[in-house]
Amino acid sequence: MAFELPKLPYAYDALEPNIDARTMEIHYTKHHAGYTNNLNNAIKGTDLEGKSIEDILTNLDMSNAAVRNNGGGFYNHSLYWEVMNPEGKGRLSGPLKDAIESTYGTVDTFKDAFAKAAATRFGSGWAWLCVHKGGKVEICSTPNQDNPLMPDVSCGGTPILGIDVWEHAYYLNYQNRRPDYINAFFNVINWNEVERRYDAAK
């Protein structure tokens, strides 16, 4: 079966003023839709057809640029929409908070480190919070549409929180002020979903 663009879990304007409706609409209907279509074209008629996106990415031939870029783009954006919420669902708590404090000392120190990873990613890419088997968490960043599931990426583990720092994610509203966009992202994190992903992955 071909991959389908997942349904956006809220309206385009639901994250305002943190992320504006026009950016959301373009990001979802043009960029994410484009990655989805191009991924389907790249795997059509190959042995990758019918496999899950996680299986494709964890066993990826990194020289296959079409699958690497579009498979990453499909997966990354699917996670990105899910870990945001207009209602600010949940507060960071429980085992995930404990894991973050075990690694980073305090939640504020974690936020500073995550923001730095996103702000200092040169060019286009993503910053991630990942979980390793056993529950240890790690912050890292990747270029372009790479993600921690892929082989030969600088950080491993399962991504449970990700922020898109490609300019198309923020430029209409924030122009070159990437740090302002990153700070706004913290206002819309769906911690319930991040915690669900942590529990499933650890």
mmCIF file of C-alpha atoms in Angstrom:
data_model
loop_
_atom_site.group_PDB
_atom_site.id
_atom_site.type_symbol
_atom_site.label_atom_id
_atom_site.label_comp_id
_atom_site.label_asym_id
_atom_site.label_seq_id
_atom_site.Cartn_x
_atom_site.Cartn_y
_atom_site.Cartn_z
ATOM 1 C CA MET A 1 0.000 0.000 0.000
ATOM 2 C CA ALA A 2 1.122 3.511 -0.729
ATOM 3 C CA PHE A 3 1.846 5.897 2.118
ATOM 4 C CA GLU A 4 -0.892 8.455 2.740
ATOM 5 C CA LEU A 5 -0.574 11.978 4.052
ATOM 6 C CA PRO A 6 -1.746 11.666 7.669
ATOM 7 C CA LYS A 7 -4.653 13.821 8.730
ATOM 8 C CA LEU A 8 -3.585 16.999 10.500
ATOM 9 C CA PRO A 9 -4.906 16.653 14.068
ATOM 10 C CA TYR A 10 -6.062 20.279 14.327
ATOM 11 C CA ALA A 11 -7.005 23.264 12.184
ATOM 12 C CA TYR A 12 -4.364 25.325 10.379
ATOM 13 C CA ASP A 13 -4.922 28.275 12.720
ATOM 14 C CA ALA A 14 -5.031 26.204 15.917
ATOM 15 C CA LEU A 15 -1.425 26.904 16.917
ATOM 16 C CA GLU A 16 -1.610 30.664 16.518
ATOM 17 C CA PRO A 17 -0.007 32.934 17.577
ATOM 18 C CA ASN A 18 2.923 30.532 17.978
ATOM 19 C CA ILE A 19 2.714 29.126 14.442
ATOM 20 C CA ASP A 20 0.584 31.002 11.923
ATOM 21 C CA ALA A 21 -2.145 29.431 9.822
ATOM 22 C CA ARG A 22 -0.599 30.235 6.444
ATOM 23 C CA THR A 23 2.688 28.588 7.385
ATOM 24 C CA MET A 24 0.825 25.532 8.661
ATOM 25 C CA GLU A 25 -1.225 25.233 5.486
ATOM 26 C CA ILE A 26 1.758 25.528 3.142
ATOM 27 C CA HIS A 27 3.927 23.289 5.312
ATOM 28 C CA TYR A 28 1.301 20.534 5.422
ATOM 29 C CA THR A 29 -0.312 20.688 1.977
ATOM 30 C CA LYS A 30 2.816 21.441 -0.048
ATOM 31 C CA HIS A 31 5.901 20.213 1.805
ATOM 32 C CA HIS A 32 4.587 17.175 3.683
ATOM 33 C CA ALA A 33 2.339 16.197 0.799
ATOM 34 C CA GLY A 34 5.300 16.494 -1.549
ATOM 35 C CA TYR A 35 7.474 14.211 0.565
ATOM 36 C CA THR A 36 4.626 11.691 0.726
ATOM 37 C CA ASN A 37 4.103 11.611 -3.039
ATOM 38 C CA ASN A 38 7.811 11.496 -3.797
ATOM 39 C CA LEU A 39 8.366 8.677 -1.296
ATOM 40 C CA ASN A 40 5.654 6.605 -2.952
ATOM 41 C CA ASN A 41 7.242 7.216 -6.344
ATOM 42 C CA ALA A 42 10.686 6.283 -5.022
ATOM 43 C CA ILE A 43 9.624 2.917 -3.590
ATOM 44 C CA LYS A 44 7.113 1.912 -6.235
ATOM 45 C CA GLY A 45 8.027 -1.442 -7.738
ATOM 46 C CA THR A 46 10.889 -2.042 -5.256
ATOM 47 C CA ASP A 47 11.187 -4.404 -2.314
ATOM 48 C CA LEU A 48 10.512 -1.435 -0.021
ATOM 49 C CA GLU A 49 6.921 -1.230 -1.173
ATOM 50 C CA GLY A 50 4.565 -2.420 1.552
ATOM 51 C CA LYS A 51 7.064 -2.004 4.391
ATOM 52 C CA SER A 52 6.501 0.351 7.320
ATOM 53 C CA ILE A 53 8.275 3.698 7.275
ATOM 54 C CA GLU A 54 10.199 2.709 10.416
ATOM 55 C CA ASP A 55 11.421 -0.490 8.735
ATOM 56 C CA ILE A 56 12.443 1.453 5.640
ATOM 57 C CA LEU A 57 14.395 4.071 7.600
ATOM 58 C CA THR A 58 16.151 1.772 10.080
ATOM 59 C CA ASN A 59 17.413 -0.446 7.239
ATOM 60 C CA LEU A 60 18.041 2.370 4.794
ATOM 61 C CA ASP A 61 20.715 2.391 2.135
ATOM 62 C CA MET A 62 21.949 5.903 2.915
ATOM 63 C CA SER A 63 23.119 6.353 -0.686
ATOM 64 C CA ASN A 64 19.502 6.147 -1.870
ATOM 65 C CA ALA A 65 18.873 9.892 -1.807
ATOM 66 C CA ALA A 66 15.254 9.727 -2.980
ATOM 67 C CA VAL A 67 14.168 7.386 -0.184
ATOM 68 C CA ARG A 68 16.447 9.022 2.378
ATOM 69 C CA ASN A 69 15.138 12.536 1.751
ATOM 70 C CA ASN A 70 11.485 11.768 1.134
ATOM 71 C CA GLY A 71 11.175 8.933 3.622
ATOM 72 C CA GLY A 72 12.743 11.151 6.245
ATOM 73 C CA GLY A 73 10.498 14.033 5.269
ATOM 74 C CA PHE A 74 7.401 11.851 5.513
ATOM 75 C CA TYR A 75 8.326 10.403 8.918
ATOM 76 C CA ASN A 76 9.668 13.608 10.455
ATOM 77 C CA HIS A 77 6.623 15.697 9.609
ATOM 78 C CA SER A 78 4.221 12.970 10.735
ATOM 79 C CA LEU A 79 5.881 13.088 14.166
ATOM 80 C CA TYR A 80 6.093 16.898 14.188
ATOM 81 C CA TRP A 81 2.329 17.418 13.825
ATOM 82 C CA GLU A 82 1.578 14.861 16.541
ATOM 83 C CA VAL A 83 3.899 16.315 19.189
ATOM 84 C CA MET A 84 2.221 19.724 18.967
ATOM 85 C CA ASN A 85 -1.217 20.606 20.279
ATOM 86 C CA PRO A 86 -3.212 23.838 20.488
ATOM 87 C CA GLU A 87 -4.450 23.050 23.973
ATOM 88 C CA GLY A 88 -1.041 22.534 25.529
ATOM 89 C CA LYS A 89 -1.968 18.986 26.485
ATOM 90 C CA GLY A 90 -0.306 17.714 29.604
ATOM 91 C CA ARG A 91 2.673 18.871 31.574
ATOM 92 C CA LEU A 92 6.043 17.207 31.548
ATOM 93 C CA SER A 93 5.851 14.666 34.360
ATOM 94 C CA GLY A 94 6.430 11.091 35.415
ATOM 95 C CA PRO A 95 9.149 8.807 34.061
ATOM 96 C CA LEU A 96 9.954 11.105 31.116
ATOM 97 C CA LYS A 97 10.553 14.061 33.420
ATOM 98 C CA ASP A 98 12.694 11.828 35.635
ATOM 99 C CA ALA A 99 14.738 10.708 32.617
ATOM 100 C CA ILE A 100 15.219 14.293 31.433
ATOM 101 C CA GLU A 101 16.316 15.427 34.895
ATOM 102 C CA SER A 102 18.634 12.426 35.217
ATOM 103 C CA THR A 103 20.440 13.455 32.021
ATOM 104 C CA TYR A 104 20.154 17.253 32.069
ATOM 105 C CA GLY A 105 19.680 18.135 35.726
ATOM 106 C CA THR A 106 16.588 20.317 35.368
ATOM 107 C CA VAL A 107 13.771 20.799 32.860
ATOM 108 C CA ASP A 108 15.013 24.324 32.163
ATOM 109 C CA THR A 109 18.505 23.009 31.386
ATOM 110 C CA PHE A 110 16.937 20.469 29.031
ATOM 111 C CA LYS A 111 14.957 23.205 27.262
ATOM 112 C CA ASP A 112 18.110 25.291 26.889
ATOM 113 C CA ALA A 113 19.991 22.342 25.413
ATOM 114 C CA PHE A 114 17.141 21.454 23.039
ATOM 115 C CA ALA A 115 16.824 25.087 21.935
ATOM 116 C CA LYS A 116 20.584 25.280 21.341
ATOM 117 C CA ALA A 117 20.557 22.102 19.238
ATOM 118 C CA ALA A 118 17.779 23.585 17.101
ATOM 119 C CA ALA A 119 19.259 27.085 16.868
ATOM 120 C CA THR A 120 22.774 25.946 15.964
ATOM 121 C CA ARG A 121 21.773 23.393 13.311
ATOM 122 C CA PHE A 122 23.469 24.953 10.284
ATOM 123 C CA GLY A 123 21.175 25.343 7.313
ATOM 124 C CA SER A 124 18.117 23.099 7.250
ATOM 125 C CA GLY A 125 17.371 20.225 9.571
ATOM 126 C CA TRP A 126 15.823 19.050 12.807
ATOM 127 C CA ALA A 127 16.496 18.875 16.541
ATOM 128 C CA TRP A 128 15.374 15.788 18.440
ATOM 129 C CA LEU A 129 14.780 14.329 21.846
ATOM 130 C CA CYS A 130 15.441 10.598 21.546
ATOM 131 C CA VAL A 131 15.082 7.685 23.932
ATOM 132 C CA HIS A 132 17.393 4.688 24.087
ATOM 133 C CA LYS A 133 16.487 1.212 25.312
ATOM 134 C CA GLY A 134 16.302 1.395 29.079
ATOM 135 C CA GLY A 135 14.886 4.905 29.039
ATOM 136 C CA LYS A 136 17.933 7.185 28.776
ATOM 137 C CA VAL A 137 17.204 10.308 26.733
ATOM 138 C CA GLU A 138 19.460 12.288 24.401
ATOM 139 C CA ILE A 139 19.201 15.553 22.471
ATOM 140 C CA CYS A 140 20.725 15.764 19.018
ATOM 141 C CA SER A 141 20.203 17.379 15.636
ATOM 142 C CA THR A 142 20.318 16.112 12.071
ATOM 143 C CA PRO A 143 20.689 17.834 8.691
ATOM 144 C CA ASN A 144 18.049 18.013 5.980
ATOM 145 C CA GLN A 145 15.415 15.275 6.484
ATOM 146 C CA ASP A 146 17.700 12.812 8.267
ATOM 147 C CA ASN A 147 16.534 11.430 11.608
ATOM 148 C CA PRO A 148 17.899 9.218 14.393
ATOM 149 C CA LEU A 149 16.299 6.038 13.017
ATOM 150 C CA MET A 150 18.631 6.070 10.031
ATOM 151 C CA PRO A 151 21.970 4.232 9.998
ATOM 152 C CA ASP A 152 25.145 6.317 10.266
ATOM 153 C CA VAL A 153 23.352 9.263 11.866
ATOM 154 C CA SER A 154 25.244 10.994 14.684
ATOM 155 C CA CYS A 155 22.642 10.141 17.325
ATOM 156 C CA GLY A 156 20.618 7.006 17.754
ATOM 157 C CA GLY A 157 17.566 5.901 19.634
ATOM 158 C CA THR A 158 13.909 6.537 18.895
ATOM 159 C CA PRO A 159 12.833 10.144 18.327
ATOM 160 C CA ILE A 160 9.951 11.192 20.592
ATOM 161 C CA LEU A 161 10.071 14.977 20.090
ATOM 162 C CA GLY A 162 11.253 16.869 17.028
ATOM 163 C CA ILE A 163 11.316 20.448 15.814
ATOM 164 C CA ASP A 164 11.608 21.349 12.150
ATOM 165 C CA VAL A 165 14.131 24.158 11.632
ATOM 166 C CA TRP A 166 13.885 24.340 7.862
ATOM 167 C CA GLU A 167 13.015 27.935 6.980
ATOM 168 C CA HIS A 168 9.681 26.866 5.495
ATOM 169 C CA ALA A 169 8.580 25.952 9.043
ATOM 170 C CA TYR A 170 8.793 29.500 10.360
ATOM 171 C CA TYR A 171 9.925 32.115 7.831
ATOM 172 C CA LEU A 172 6.573 33.721 6.991
ATOM 173 C CA ASN A 173 6.058 34.735 10.600
ATOM 174 C CA TYR A 174 9.538 34.839 12.126
ATOM 175 C CA GLN A 175 11.735 35.626 9.091
ATOM 176 C CA ASN A 176 15.326 35.005 10.208
ATOM 177 C CA ARG A 177 14.457 34.869 13.921
ATOM 178 C CA ARG A 178 14.802 31.129 14.373
ATOM 179 C CA PRO A 179 15.297 31.408 18.175
ATOM 180 C CA ASP A 180 11.904 33.132 18.495
ATOM 181 C CA TYR A 181 10.236 30.265 16.631
ATOM 182 C CA ILE A 182 12.011 27.726 18.832
ATOM 183 C CA ASN A 183 10.828 29.479 21.979
ATOM 184 C CA ALA A 184 7.269 29.541 20.620
ATOM 185 C CA PHE A 185 7.458 25.802 19.896
ATOM 186 C CA PHE A 186 7.729 25.095 23.623
ATOM 187 C CA ASN A 187 4.286 26.682 24.062
ATOM 188 C CA VAL A 188 2.585 24.072 21.865
ATOM 189 C CA ILE A 189 4.332 20.814 22.800
ATOM 190 C CA ASN A 190 1.852 17.999 23.411
ATOM 191 C CA TRP A 191 3.608 16.400 26.376
ATOM 192 C CA ASN A 192 0.960 13.679 26.615
ATOM 193 C CA GLU A 193 1.976 12.466 23.162
ATOM 194 C CA VAL A 194 5.712 12.793 23.884
ATOM 195 C CA GLU A 195 5.281 10.787 27.086
ATOM 196 C CA ARG A 196 3.267 8.133 25.212
ATOM 197 C CA ARG A 197 6.089 7.803 22.713
ATOM 198 C CA TYR A 198 8.660 7.620 25.521
ATOM 199 C CA ASP A 199 6.784 4.820 27.265
ATOM 200 C CA ALA A 200 6.434 2.880 24.005
ATOM 201 C CA ALA A 201 10.083 3.258 23.019
ATOM 202 C CA LYS A 202 11.966 2.716 26.269
#
